[in-house]
C-alpha positions as a printed NumPy array, in Angstrom:
array([[  0.124,   0.567,  -0.065],
       [  1.771,   2.965,  -1.057],
       [  2.337,   6.165,   1.249],
       [ -1.181,   7.943,   0.802],
       [ -2.98 ,   5.624,   1.115],
       [ -1.481,   4.732,   4.424],
       [ -2.318,   8.117,   5.164],
       [ -6.321,   7.432,   4.512],
       [ -6.046,   4.029,   6.446],
       [ -5.179,   6.149,   9.715],
       [ -7.33 ,   8.498,   9.286],
       [-10.352,   5.62 ,   8.864],
       [ -8.408,   3.578,  11.928],
       [ -9.344,   6.479,  13.973],
       [-13.155,   6.899,  13.122],
       [-15.486,   4.839,  15.004],
       [-18.673,   4.293,  12.902],
       [-21.237,   5.201,  13.786],
       [-24.18 ,   2.208,  12.567],
       [-23.929,  -0.467,  10.722],
       [-24.205,   1.702,   7.593],
       [-21.085,   3.82 ,   7.973],
       [-19.352,   0.781,   9.214],
       [-20.   ,  -1.197,   5.41 ],
       [-18.905,   1.759,   4.119],
       [-15.64 ,   2.691,   5.627],
       [-14.97 ,  -1.292,   5.152],
       [-15.554,  -0.7  ,   1.026],
       [-13.228,   2.272,   1.336],
       [-10.367,   0.815,   3.258],
       [-10.793,  -2.399,  -0.076],
       [-10.258,   0.044,  -2.597],
       [ -7.61 ,   1.715,  -1.032],
       [ -6.006,  -1.649,  -0.326],
       [ -7.106,  -3.267,  -3.491],
       [ -6.785,   0.198,  -6.122],
       [ -3.004,   1.368,  -7.029],
       [ -4.489,   4.818,  -6.871],
       [ -8.153,   5.411,  -5.104],
       [ -8.726,   9.328,  -6.39 ],
       [ -9.249,   8.588, -10.108],
       [-12.622,   9.698, -10.987],
       [-12.476,   7.188, -14.296],
       [-12.972,   4.702, -11.028],
       [-16.639,   3.618, -10.264],
       [-15.586,   4.672,  -6.745],
       [-13.356,   7.121,  -5.661],
       [-12.224,   9.01 ,  -2.519],
       [-13.358,  12.279,  -2.125],
       [-12.798,  14.639,   0.752],
       [-15.335,  17.453,   1.939],
       [-16.444,  19.475,   5.131],
       [-18.565,  21.856,   6.781],
       [-17.352,  25.065,   7.152],
       [-18.596,  26.537,  10.845],
       [-18.193,  29.541,  12.881],
       [-17.556,  28.643,  15.951],
       [-18.438,  31.662,  18.012],
       [-21.678,  31.964,  15.964],
       [-22.613,  28.689,  16.493],
       [-23.503,  28.957,  12.189],
       [-22.553,  26.13 ,   9.671],
       [-21.471,  27.634,   6.074],
       [-24.376,  25.537,   3.518],
       [-23.373,  26.373,  -0.375],
       [-25.92 ,  25.683,  -2.814],
       [-25.032,  22.885,  -5.591],
       [-26.614,  22.973,  -8.82 ],
       [-25.902,  19.696, -10.342],
       [-27.705,  17.732,  -7.229],
       [-30.374,  20.649,  -6.396],
       [-29.755,  21.229,  -3.08 ],
       [-27.749,  23.02 ,  -0.248],
       [-24.617,  20.633,   1.083],
       [-21.08 ,  20.715,   2.122],
       [-18.2  ,  22.34 ,   0.293],
       [-15.334,  19.322,  -1.341],
       [-15.239,  17.788,  -3.555],
       [-11.885,  15.564,  -5.553],
       [ -8.814,  15.278,  -5.288],
       [ -6.447,  17.627,  -7.944],
       [ -3.806,  15.033,  -9.866],
       [ -1.017,  13.889,  -7.393],
       [ -3.246,  15.42 ,  -4.215],
       [ -3.773,  12.366,  -1.266],
       [ -3.847,  13.672,   1.421],
       [ -8.249,  14.242,   2.167],
       [ -8.13 ,  16.87 ,   4.968],
       [ -5.531,  19.227,   2.374],
       [ -8.304,  17.634,  -0.31 ],
       [-11.501,  19.42 ,   2.005],
       [ -9.33 ,  22.77 ,   3.083],
       [ -8.265,  23.815,  -0.577],
       [-12.073,  23.255,  -2.165],
       [-13.258,  24.821,   1.177],
       [-11.028,  28.163,   0.052],
       [-11.466,  28.067,  -3.536],
       [-15.623,  27.277,  -3.097],
       [-16.102,  30.215,  -0.509],
       [-12.812,  32.668,  -0.611],
       [-12.142,  31.869,   3.091],
       [ -8.169,  31.721,   3.488],
       [ -8.502,  31.247,   7.242],
       [-10.171,  27.29 ,   7.244],
       [ -8.696,  25.307,   9.836],
       [ -9.573,  21.892,  11.138],
       [-12.027,  22.306,  14.305],
       [-12.324,  21.055,  16.897],
       [ -9.585,  18.683,  15.432],
       [ -8.291,  17.154,  12.261],
       [-10.032,  13.92 ,  12.415],
       [-12.729,  12.529,   9.808],
       [-16.219,  13.192,  11.095],
       [-18.064,  11.113,   8.886],
       [-17.177,   8.893,   6.243],
       [-20.14 ,   7.971,   3.628],
       [-20.043,   6.017,   0.268],
       [-22.2  ,   8.929,  -2.221],
       [-24.504,   7.471,  -5.653],
       [-24.202,  10.167,  -7.598],
       [-25.987,   9.634, -10.87 ],
       [-24.759,  10.265, -14.187],
       [-24.652,  13.041, -16.484],
       [-23.533,  13.951, -19.641],
       [-19.999,  14.266, -18.786],
       [-19.361,  10.899, -16.809],
       [-21.705,   7.901, -16.106],
       [-22.559,   7.455, -12.294],
       [-20.278,   6.479,  -9.977],
       [-19.791,   6.819,  -6.12 ],
       [-18.142,   9.086,  -3.691],
       [-16.053,   7.831,  -0.734],
       [-16.533,  11.03 ,   0.839],
       [-13.902,  11.34 ,   3.683],
       [-15.864,  14.37 ,   5.636],
       [-14.252,  17.011,   8.203],
       [-15.449,  20.255,   9.862],
       [-13.329,  23.504,   9.008],
       [-13.946,  26.399,  11.155],
       [-12.848,  30.333,  10.25 ],
       [-12.416,  33.468,  12.259],
       [-14.18 ,  35.712,   9.169],
       [-17.502,  34.38 ,   8.304],
       [-18.306,  38.189,   6.701],
       [-15.424,  37.313,   3.982],
       [-17.095,  34.346,   2.181],
       [-17.327,  34.761,  -1.536],
       [-19.26 ,  32.448,  -4.263],
       [-17.232,  30.81 ,  -6.178],
       [-19.649,  31.206,  -8.662],
       [-22.756,  33.292,  -8.978],
       [-24.5  ,  29.889, -10.036],
       [-23.463,  28.267,  -6.48 ],
       [-24.896,  30.929,  -3.691],
       [-23.351,  30.439,   0.113],
       [-25.563,  30.654,   3.809],
       [-24.6  ,  31.396,   7.423],
       [-27.57 ,  29.159,   9.104],
       [-28.534,  27.732,  12.552],
       [-28.02 ,  24.092,  13.243],
       [-32.186,  23.785,  12.581],
       [-31.689,  26.144,  10.063],
       [-29.153,  23.892,   7.624],
       [-31.429,  20.532,   8.625],
       [-34.1  ,  22.464,   7.061],
       [-32.418,  23.655,   4.304],
       [-30.973,  20.002,   3.695],
       [-32.343,  17.077,   1.658],
       [-29.916,  14.9  ,   1.983],
       [-29.855,  12.472,   4.767],
       [-26.134,  11.314,   4.784],
       [-25.817,  15.177,   4.72 ],
       [-28.122,  15.406,   7.926],
       [-25.697,  13.251,   9.659],
       [-23.124,  14.979,   8.921],
       [-24.863,  17.907,  10.266],
       [-26.211,  16.106,  13.68 ],
       [-22.414,  15.321,  14.266],
       [-21.161,  19.129,  14.434],
       [-24.167,  20.579,  16.295],
       [-22.705,  17.605,  18.975],
       [-19.736,  19.259,  18.511],
       [-21.097,  22.925,  19.202],
       [-22.409,  21.003,  22.59 ],
       [-18.862,  20.253,  23.508]])
């Protein structure tokens, strides 16, 4: 196993799955990193992605991004660029690109908060596939500095309750519930 896959394996080893569904997803991700030469390319039917909820701890708010393709409010994140293998670094880069926030840091620590396999429907550019999404929490001290990456990708700061109302995806709501517990201490 390459060092990069070992890093992902080490991160996954520190994650305690909350239920059978997450346990099964973590096992599929472990199998992927043990068997694929490189588990990141979009060309694989199952490949690793990294995402994050961005939070402002002082106000207890979370940031959601509108995803036009999915027609829903989601967290930030995405695919690694060629040569990238650290899921936390990918989540930070994606977060910075999608929000304009340059001060993103892991919060309250750098651990995976949720691992989930998410089905992605086919579109005109790619067939249906699955994302093995490794999710983190990132904090900013400057929430007013937020700037959307595109005009069709607005951003909204919401309380966790407001975010639950806005989110349609059950797996994203599960991640949000974990973030909300972090706010509570």
